[in-house]
Amino acid sequence: MAKIIVVTSGKGGVGKTTTSASFASGLALRGHKTVVIDFDVGLRNLDLIMGCERRVVYDLINVVNKEASLNQALIKDKHCDNLYILPASQTRDKDALTEEGVEGVLKELADMGYEYIVCDSPAGIEKGALMALHFADEAIVVTNPEVSSVRDSDRILGILASKSRRAMENREPVREHLLITRYSPARVDKGEMLSVDDVKEILRIPLIGVIPESQAVLQASNAGSPAIHLKGSDVAEAYSDVVARFLGEERPMRFVEAPKVGLLKRLFGG
Amino acid sequence: MTISAPAPAFDIKSASLDLLALVLRSTDPAQLEPALQSRFSHLSANGQSEAFVLGLEALPSLEGVDLGSLLPLMGRHGIKVVALRHPDPAQAALASRYGLGFTTGGGRSSGPIQETAAATPVAPAQEPATSLIIDRPVRAGQQIYAKGGDLVILAVVSAGAEVIADGNIHVYGPLRGRALAGARGNTSARIFTQAMEAELVSVAGVYRTIEQALPDSIRHKPTQIYLENERLVMKALHE
């Protein structure tokens, strides 16, 4: 049965789309048939980060309105065989999403044999975000180590616990995972950022990974290639760990300590 | 020249009224008629009537319940049924068929519980105080209100969350949001928490925002908050 995962945060600009792209790619690289859906209707970005913006013909809203079939709208990823992208519409707004429509699309995707359906949520707590999380089985809550982002994530966790389909039907609650992105251990040591433990203490949900702050993310986005494909970079390693943990493997938490600066380097500069 | 707006035709105000509930144990007119006669003769004799909620929750089944004949029967004894009560929301249709209001809750008398209670010789005392128990975190933006009783929370109350009770509030986790006990004026209500980090606390409308750091004796520690001479006291537990 298909598993629906929402990538959400409340706050904008924390790395939801970057995470959706890399996480979905990571699942596909491990051989799982995966689709990633952009729910940010009107401000679509996922296709840019996945590097398929010029191949978008039909989108999620066309499928919801039955103006196009799913097969017409799905775009095959250029990096992985098992990954498809369902882009958002650039010209419509989020009111075009209906609960029945989204449910129909998700059900059809499940019937097509997708194992994982990754929903990239827009920021905020309005319609688009509610639609993205409504049918979720699991949630990756993306948080930056600063207070307003953590507060917004707390708010989204409350909405997951009250407005998701699972909550409304009194089923087992949505499984929540905390993902801390743009983490800079050096700045934590200087007291400029909340630490991993601070964030965990406030949100109190299991940590699935820590993605270090990195220039590589920006370069990857601009190049239209998810960061997980940047072989050898710490970001790619961190996202691979997240995917592995999601699939049930044990991995030690990396990139949470500031690199030790050697004595010579400290004396003579790096 | 001033144009005064016409007075509004109505105002909407919040109201919370006490009603008696008549909990049916039988719908057999032969059984009901004499029982109503003996209990409500004072009403019917004077041509008066009183409003009641008709509780159907104690009946084993609603099949064959004929409200069309029951309601006039009660009416003859001065019982004016204004609403039905049944735990199954689907029964709202039944209520609307007879132009009645409908509620699922408001009481705690149900069949199976009654039987165990009957086995003990304790007199059925007044309604037990209802407590609301929450076993999941209360997150920013959420509000929980325990009407008419205590609120017990077994997890964290996040900053930006609000927990309110007419009685006491117990938080078996950190209290980081707002807590308002004794919301309807109970000045003896208290707030208890495992770790005091609240933004605002209030008892019976006497509130305090907590902007400055709390004293070390209670900060992040088990604390109780109560009213003493109309002042809020925050005191470490286990002192």
PDB file of N, CA and C in Angstrom, chain B residues 140-218:
ATOM      1  N   ALA B 140       1.231  24.967  19.908  1.00  0.00           N
ATOM      2  CA  ALA B 140       0.965  26.389  19.664  1.00  0.00           C
ATOM      3  C   ALA B 140      -0.314  26.536  18.852  1.00  0.00           C
ATOM      4  N   GLY B 141      -1.171  27.473  19.250  1.00  0.00           N
ATOM      5  CA  GLY B 141      -2.385  27.730  18.495  1.00  0.00           C
ATOM      6  C   GLY B 141      -3.551  26.852  18.897  1.00  0.00           C
ATOM      7  N   GLN B 142      -3.310  25.841  19.722  1.00  0.00           N
ATOM      8  CA  GLN B 142      -4.417  24.997  20.160  1.00  0.00           C
ATOM      9  C   GLN B 142      -4.969  25.522  21.475  1.00  0.00           C
ATOM     10  N   GLN B 143      -6.236  25.292  21.680  1.00  0.00           N
ATOM     11  CA  GLN B 143      -6.873  25.711  22.921  1.00  0.00           C
ATOM     12  C   GLN B 143      -7.707  24.546  23.438  1.00  0.00           C
ATOM     13  N   ILE B 144      -7.548  24.244  24.708  1.00  0.00           N
ATOM     14  CA  ILE B 144      -8.316  23.158  25.305  1.00  0.00           C
ATOM     15  C   ILE B 144      -9.097  23.746  26.473  1.00  0.00           C
ATOM     16  N   TYR B 145     -10.369  23.463  26.529  1.00  0.00           N
ATOM     17  CA  TYR B 145     -11.192  23.974  27.623  1.00  0.00           C
ATOM     18  C   TYR B 145     -11.891  22.800  28.299  1.00  0.00           C
ATOM     19  N   ALA B 146     -11.658  22.644  29.577  1.00  0.00           N
ATOM     20  CA  ALA B 146     -12.368  21.627  30.349  1.00  0.00           C
ATOM     21  C   ALA B 146     -13.524  22.328  31.046  1.00  0.00           C
ATOM     22  N   LYS B 147     -14.712  22.122  30.493  1.00  0.00           N
ATOM     23  CA  LYS B 147     -15.897  22.810  31.019  1.00  0.00           C
ATOM     24  C   LYS B 147     -16.372  22.100  32.276  1.00  0.00           C
ATOM     25  N   GLY B 148     -16.547  22.860  33.302  1.00  0.00           N
ATOM     26  CA  GLY B 148     -17.168  22.315  34.506  1.00  0.00           C
ATOM     27  C   GLY B 148     -16.298  21.384  35.311  1.00  0.00           C
ATOM     28  N   GLY B 149     -15.014  21.256  35.009  1.00  0.00           N
ATOM     29  CA  GLY B 149     -14.195  20.341  35.791  1.00  0.00           C
ATOM     30  C   GLY B 149     -12.713  20.610  35.632  1.00  0.00           C
ATOM     31  N   ASP B 150     -11.931  19.585  35.984  1.00  0.00           N
ATOM     32  CA  ASP B 150     -10.480  19.713  35.945  1.00  0.00           C
ATOM     33  C   ASP B 150      -9.951  19.353  34.562  1.00  0.00           C
ATOM     34  N   LEU B 151      -8.757  19.845  34.295  1.00  0.00           N
ATOM     35  CA  LEU B 151      -8.064  19.508  33.053  1.00  0.00           C
ATOM     36  C   LEU B 151      -6.739  18.856  33.424  1.00  0.00           C
ATOM     37  N   VAL B 152      -6.531  17.660  32.921  1.00  0.00           N
ATOM     38  CA  VAL B 152      -5.300  16.930  33.200  1.00  0.00           C
ATOM     39  C   VAL B 152      -4.577  16.718  31.880  1.00  0.00           C
ATOM     40  N   ILE B 153      -3.330  17.174  31.801  1.00  0.00           N
ATOM     41  CA  ILE B 153      -2.575  17.037  30.556  1.00  0.00           C
ATOM     42  C   ILE B 153      -1.322  16.230  30.838  1.00  0.00           C
ATOM     43  N   LEU B 154      -1.138  15.165  30.074  1.00  0.00           N
ATOM     44  CA  LEU B 154      -0.037  14.240  30.341  1.00  0.00           C
ATOM     45  C   LEU B 154       1.159  14.513  29.434  1.00  0.00           C
ATOM     46  N   ALA B 155       1.191  15.665  28.800  1.00  0.00           N
ATOM     47  CA  ALA B 155       2.295  15.974  27.883  1.00  0.00           C
ATOM     48  C   ALA B 155       2.612  17.459  27.996  1.00  0.00           C
ATOM     49  N   VAL B 156       3.414  17.932  27.068  1.00  0.00           N
ATOM     50  CA  VAL B 156       3.838  19.333  27.118  1.00  0.00           C
ATOM     51  C   VAL B 156       2.699  20.262  26.675  1.00  0.00           C
ATOM     52  N   VAL B 157       2.637  21.440  27.286  1.00  0.00           N
ATOM     53  CA  VAL B 157       1.791  22.526  26.788  1.00  0.00           C
ATOM     54  C   VAL B 157       2.754  23.536  26.174  1.00  0.00           C
ATOM     55  N   SER B 158       2.769  23.618  24.838  1.00  0.00           N
ATOM     56  CA  SER B 158       3.760  24.435  24.143  1.00  0.00           C
ATOM     57  C   SER B 158       3.503  25.922  24.334  1.00  0.00           C
ATOM     58  N   ALA B 159       4.541  26.694  24.117  1.00  0.00           N
ATOM     59  CA  ALA B 159       4.385  28.142  24.065  1.00  0.00           C
ATOM     60  C   ALA B 159       3.390  28.468  22.959  1.00  0.00           C
ATOM     61  N   GLY B 160       2.461  29.396  23.236  1.00  0.00           N
ATOM     62  CA  GLY B 160       1.457  29.730  22.237  1.00  0.00           C
ATOM     63  C   GLY B 160       0.209  28.871  22.312  1.00  0.00           C
ATOM     64  N   ALA B 161       0.197  27.900  23.227  1.00  0.00           N
ATOM     65  CA  ALA B 161      -1.010  27.097  23.435  1.00  0.00           C
ATOM     66  C   ALA B 161      -1.752  27.637  24.661  1.00  0.00           C
ATOM     67  N   GLU B 162      -3.032  27.306  24.770  1.00  0.00           N
ATOM     68  CA  GLU B 162      -3.834  27.825  25.868  1.00  0.00           C
ATOM     69  C   GLU B 162      -4.650  26.689  26.480  1.00  0.00           C
ATOM     70  N   VAL B 163      -4.522  26.503  27.773  1.00  0.00           N
ATOM     71  CA  VAL B 163      -5.314  25.470  28.440  1.00  0.00           C
ATOM     72  C   VAL B 163      -6.177  26.144  29.514  1.00  0.00           C
ATOM     73  N   ILE B 164      -7.456  25.815  29.494  1.00  0.00           N
ATOM     74  CA  ILE B 164      -8.425  26.503  30.339  1.00  0.00           C
ATOM     75  C   ILE B 164      -9.284  25.451  31.029  1.00  0.00           C
ATOM     76  N   ALA B 165      -9.610  25.685  32.301  1.00  0.00           N
ATOM     77  CA  ALA B 165     -10.511  24.772  32.996  1.00  0.00           C
ATOM     78  C   ALA B 165     -11.361  25.558  33.976  1.00  0.00           C
ATOM     79  N   ASP B 166     -12.577  25.060  34.192  1.00  0.00           N
ATOM     80  CA  ASP B 166     -13.398  25.658  35.242  1.00  0.00           C
ATOM     81  C   ASP B 166     -12.876  25.227  36.611  1.00  0.00           C
ATOM     82  N   GLY B 167     -12.195  24.082  36.656  1.00  0.00           N
ATOM     83  CA  GLY B 167     -11.593  23.605  37.888  1.00  0.00           C
ATOM     84  C   GLY B 167     -10.085  23.792  37.864  1.00  0.00           C
ATOM     85  N   ASN B 168      -9.364  22.769  38.374  1.00  0.00           N
ATOM     86  CA  ASN B 168      -7.902  22.832  38.433  1.00  0.00           C
ATOM     87  C   ASN B 168      -7.292  22.419  37.102  1.00  0.00           C
ATOM     88  N   ILE B 169      -6.028  22.790  36.937  1.00  0.00           N
ATOM     89  CA  ILE B 169      -5.272  22.351  35.756  1.00  0.00           C
ATOM     90  C   ILE B 169      -4.027  21.619  36.236  1.00  0.00           C
ATOM     91  N   HIS B 170      -3.851  20.403  35.766  1.00  0.00           N
ATOM     92  CA  HIS B 170      -2.652  19.618  36.089  1.00  0.00           C
ATOM     93  C   HIS B 170      -1.877  19.395  34.803  1.00  0.00           C
ATOM     94  N   VAL B 171      -0.619  19.734  34.770  1.00  0.00           N
ATOM     95  CA  VAL B 171       0.196  19.496  33.580  1.00  0.00           C
ATOM     96  C   VAL B 171       1.376  18.618  33.986  1.00  0.00           C
ATOM     97  N   TYR B 172       1.343  17.371  33.545  1.00  0.00           N
ATOM     98  CA  TYR B 172       2.426  16.439  33.870  1.00  0.00           C
ATOM     99  C   TYR B 172       3.481  16.485  32.773  1.00  0.00           C
ATOM    100  N   GLY B 173       3.999  17.662  32.564  1.00  0.00           N
ATOM    101  CA  GLY B 173       4.994  17.938  31.543  1.00  0.00           C
ATOM    102  C   GLY B 173       5.316  19.406  31.717  1.00  0.00           C
ATOM    103  N   PRO B 174       6.138  19.974  30.859  1.00  0.00           N
ATOM    104  CA  PRO B 174       6.411  21.400  30.990  1.00  0.00           C
ATOM    105  C   PRO B 174       5.185  22.236  30.592  1.00  0.00           C
ATOM    106  N   LEU B 175       4.921  23.265  31.347  1.00  0.00           N
ATOM    107  CA  LEU B 175       3.855  24.221  31.012  1.00  0.00           C
ATOM    108  C   LEU B 175       4.531  25.457  30.433  1.00  0.00           C
ATOM    109  N   ARG B 176       4.429  25.618  29.089  1.00  0.00           N
ATOM    110  CA  ARG B 176       5.120  26.734  28.441  1.00  0.00           C
ATOM    111  C   ARG B 176       4.136  27.757  27.879  1.00  0.00           C
ATOM    112  N   GLY B 177       2.888  27.389  27.767  1.00  0.00           N
ATOM    113  CA  GLY B 177       1.893  28.292  27.186  1.00  0.00           C
ATOM    114  C   GLY B 177       1.151  29.047  28.275  1.00  0.00           C
ATOM    115  N   ARG B 178      -0.155  29.223  28.051  1.00  0.00           N
ATOM    116  CA  ARG B 178      -0.988  29.936  29.010  1.00  0.00           C
ATOM    117  C   ARG B 178      -1.899  28.936  29.712  1.00  0.00           C
ATOM    118  N   ALA B 179      -2.092  29.150  31.006  1.00  0.00           N
ATOM    119  CA  ALA B 179      -2.984  28.265  31.759  1.00  0.00           C
ATOM    120  C   ALA B 179      -3.942  29.131  32.561  1.00  0.00           C
ATOM    121  N   LEU B 180      -5.245  28.880  32.375  1.00  0.00           N
ATOM    122  CA  LEU B 180      -6.265  29.656  33.086  1.00  0.00           C
ATOM    123  C   LEU B 180      -7.180  28.699  33.840  1.00  0.00           C
ATOM    124  N   ALA B 181      -7.011  28.648  35.161  1.00  0.00           N
ATOM    125  CA  ALA B 181      -7.844  27.785  35.993  1.00  0.00           C
ATOM    126  C   ALA B 181      -8.986  28.602  36.583  1.00  0.00           C
ATOM    127  N   GLY B 182     -10.019  27.909  37.023  1.00  0.00           N
ATOM    128  CA  GLY B 182     -11.165  28.592  37.624  1.00  0.00           C
ATOM    129  C   GLY B 182     -11.777  29.607  36.667  1.00  0.00           C
ATOM    130  N   ALA B 183     -11.964  29.185  35.416  1.00  0.00           N
ATOM    131  CA  ALA B 183     -12.361  30.137  34.377  1.00  0.00           C
ATOM    132  C   ALA B 183     -13.733  30.756  34.641  1.00  0.00           C
ATOM    133  N   ARG B 184     -14.549  30.057  35.428  1.00  0.00           N
ATOM    134  CA  ARG B 184     -15.860  30.650  35.726  1.00  0.00           C
ATOM    135  C   ARG B 184     -15.918  31.180  37.156  1.00  0.00           C
ATOM    136  N   GLY B 185     -14.754  31.571  37.646  1.00  0.00           N
ATOM    137  CA  GLY B 185     -14.741  32.289  38.911  1.00  0.00           C
ATOM    138  C   GLY B 185     -14.439  31.480  40.149  1.00  0.00           C
ATOM    139  N   ASN B 186     -14.037  30.212  39.978  1.00  0.00           N
ATOM    140  CA  ASN B 186     -13.703  29.408  41.149  1.00  0.00           C
ATOM    141  C   ASN B 186     -12.348  29.846  41.714  1.00  0.00           C
ATOM    142  N   THR B 187     -12.378  30.589  42.816  1.00  0.00           N
ATOM    143  CA  THR B 187     -11.137  31.168  43.334  1.00  0.00           C
ATOM    144  C   THR B 187     -10.265  30.145  44.051  1.00  0.00           C
ATOM    145  N   SER B 188     -10.802  28.946  44.312  1.00  0.00           N
ATOM    146  CA  SER B 188      -9.965  27.944  44.958  1.00  0.00           C
ATOM    147  C   SER B 188      -9.311  27.004  43.953  1.00  0.00           C
ATOM    148  N   ALA B 189      -9.502  27.280  42.665  1.00  0.00           N
ATOM    149  CA  ALA B 189      -8.856  26.439  41.645  1.00  0.00           C
ATOM    150  C   ALA B 189      -7.346  26.674  41.675  1.00  0.00           C
ATOM    151  N   ARG B 190      -6.602  25.644  41.267  1.00  0.00           N
ATOM    152  CA  ARG B 190      -5.144  25.750  41.258  1.00  0.00           C
ATOM    153  C   ARG B 190      -4.573  25.226  39.941  1.00  0.00           C
ATOM    154  N   ILE B 191      -3.348  25.610  39.695  1.00  0.00           N
ATOM    155  CA  ILE B 191      -2.620  25.094  38.527  1.00  0.00           C
ATOM    156  C   ILE B 191      -1.400  24.348  39.055  1.00  0.00           C
ATOM    157  N   PHE B 192      -1.178  23.158  38.533  1.00  0.00           N
ATOM    158  CA  PHE B 192      -0.008  22.373  38.921  1.00  0.00           C
ATOM    159  C   PHE B 192       0.778  22.021  37.670  1.00  0.00           C
ATOM    160  N   THR B 193       2.080  22.078  37.750  1.00  0.00           N
ATOM    161  CA  THR B 193       2.878  21.655  36.590  1.00  0.00           C
ATOM    162  C   THR B 193       4.188  21.016  37.051  1.00  0.00           C
ATOM    163  N   GLN B 194       4.710  20.149  36.179  1.00  0.00           N
ATOM    164  CA  GLN B 194       5.986  19.487  36.463  1.00  0.00           C
ATOM    165  C   GLN B 194       7.157  20.429  36.225  1.00  0.00           C
ATOM    166  N   ALA B 195       6.992  21.351  35.281  1.00  0.00           N
ATOM    167  CA  ALA B 195       8.086  22.274  34.971  1.00  0.00           C
ATOM    168  C   ALA B 195       7.478  23.616  34.602  1.00  0.00           C
ATOM    169  N   MET B 196       7.703  24.595  35.461  1.00  0.00           N
ATOM    170  CA  MET B 196       7.053  25.896  35.306  1.00  0.00           C
ATOM    171  C   MET B 196       7.829  26.764  34.312  1.00  0.00           C
ATOM    172  N   GLU B 197       7.227  26.959  33.109  1.00  0.00           N
ATOM    173  CA  GLU B 197       7.850  27.825  32.107  1.00  0.00           C
ATOM    174  C   GLU B 197       6.757  28.652  31.426  1.00  0.00           C
ATOM    175  N   ALA B 198       5.640  28.883  32.135  1.00  0.00           N
ATOM    176  CA  ALA B 198       4.437  29.444  31.499  1.00  0.00           C
ATOM    177  C   ALA B 198       4.644  30.879  31.025  1.00  0.00           C
ATOM    178  N   GLU B 199       3.824  31.247  30.011  1.00  0.00           N
ATOM    179  CA  GLU B 199       3.798  32.641  29.532  1.00  0.00           C
ATOM    180  C   GLU B 199       2.815  33.465  30.346  1.00  0.00           C
ATOM    181  N   LEU B 200       1.727  32.815  30.743  1.00  0.00           N
ATOM    182  CA  LEU B 200       0.685  33.516  31.492  1.00  0.00           C
ATOM    183  C   LEU B 200      -0.039  32.495  32.357  1.00  0.00           C
ATOM    184  N   VAL B 201      -0.325  32.887  33.591  1.00  0.00           N
ATOM    185  CA  VAL B 201      -1.150  32.033  34.436  1.00  0.00           C
ATOM    186  C   VAL B 201      -2.286  32.879  34.999  1.00  0.00           C
ATOM    187  N   SER B 202      -3.437  32.235  35.216  1.00  0.00           N
ATOM    188  CA  SER B 202      -4.585  32.955  35.730  1.00  0.00           C
ATOM    189  C   SER B 202      -5.411  32.011  36.589  1.00  0.00           C
ATOM    190  N   VAL B 203      -5.902  32.541  37.696  1.00  0.00           N
ATOM    191  CA  VAL B 203      -6.852  31.792  38.508  1.00  0.00           C
ATOM    192  C   VAL B 203      -8.040  32.716  38.745  1.00  0.00           C
ATOM    193  N   ALA B 204      -9.217  32.262  38.347  1.00  0.00           N
ATOM    194  CA  ALA B 204     -10.456  33.020  38.533  1.00  0.00           C
ATOM    195  C   ALA B 204     -10.312  34.455  38.036  1.00  0.00           C
ATOM    196  N   GLY B 205      -9.655  34.621  36.922  1.00  0.00           N
ATOM    197  CA  GLY B 205      -9.571  35.940  36.309  1.00  0.00           C
ATOM    198  C   GLY B 205      -8.417  36.795  36.802  1.00  0.00           C
ATOM    199  N   VAL B 206      -7.750  36.390  37.885  1.00  0.00           N
ATOM    200  CA  VAL B 206      -6.570  37.122  38.343  1.00  0.00           C
ATOM    201  C   VAL B 206      -5.382  36.555  37.569  1.00  0.00           C
ATOM    202  N   TYR B 207      -4.783  37.360  36.714  1.00  0.00           N
ATOM    203  CA  TYR B 207      -3.748  36.787  35.854  1.00  0.00           C
ATOM    204  C   TYR B 207      -2.398  37.452  36.050  1.00  0.00           C
ATOM    205  N   ARG B 208      -1.399  36.790  35.550  1.00  0.00           N
ATOM    206  CA  ARG B 208      -0.056  37.367  35.571  1.00  0.00           C
ATOM    207  C   ARG B 208       0.686  36.909  34.327  1.00  0.00           C
ATOM    208  N   THR B 209       1.249  37.870  33.604  1.00  0.00           N
ATOM    209  CA  THR B 209       2.119  37.483  32.493  1.00  0.00           C
ATOM    210  C   THR B 209       3.519  37.319  33.053  1.00  0.00           C
ATOM    211  N   ILE B 210       4.248  36.385  32.479  1.00  0.00           N
ATOM    212  CA  ILE B 210       5.570  36.109  33.022  1.00  0.00           C
ATOM    213  C   ILE B 210       6.606  36.505  31.991  1.00  0.00           C
ATOM    214  N   GLU B 211       7.129  37.691  32.151  1.00  0.00           N
ATOM    215  CA  GLU B 211       8.099  38.205  31.186  1.00  0.00           C
ATOM    216  C   GLU B 211       9.507  38.039  31.722  1.00  0.00           C
ATOM    217  N   GLN B 212       9.667  38.430  32.990  1.00  0.00           N
ATOM    218  CA  GLN B 212      10.990  38.283  33.581  1.00  0.00           C
ATOM    219  C   GLN B 212      11.243  36.815  33.940  1.00  0.00           C
ATOM    220  N   ALA B 213      12.504  36.494  34.055  1.00  0.00           N
ATOM    221  CA  ALA B 213      12.853  35.139  34.451  1.00  0.00           C
ATOM    222  C   ALA B 213      12.271  34.852  35.830  1.00  0.00           C
ATOM    223  N   LEU B 214      11.757  33.669  35.999  1.00  0.00           N
ATOM    224  CA  LEU B 214      11.184  33.277  37.283  1.00  0.00           C
ATOM    225  C   LEU B 214      12.306  32.979  38.268  1.00  0.00           C
ATOM    226  N   PRO B 215      12.015  33.068  39.564  1.00  0.00           N
ATOM    227  CA  PRO B 215      13.050  32.708  40.546  1.00  0.00           C
ATOM    228  C   PRO B 215      13.494  31.253  40.364  1.00  0.00           C
ATOM    229  N   ASP B 216      14.739  30.992  40.712  1.00  0.00           N
ATOM    230  CA  ASP B 216      15.302  29.652  40.502  1.00  0.00           C
ATOM    231  C   ASP B 216      14.515  28.560  41.211  1.00  0.00           C
ATOM    232  N   SER B 217      13.813  28.942  42.300  1.00  0.00           N
ATOM    233  CA  SER B 217      13.111  27.911  43.070  1.00  0.00           C
ATOM    234  C   SER B 217      11.981  27.272  42.267  1.00  0.00           C
ATOM    235  N   ILE B 218      11.418  27.989  41.302  1.00  0.00           N
ATOM    236  CA  ILE B 218      10.312  27.410  40.539  1.00  0.00           C
ATOM    237  C   ILE B 218      10.597  27.270  39.050  1.00  0.00           C
TER     238      ILE B 218
END
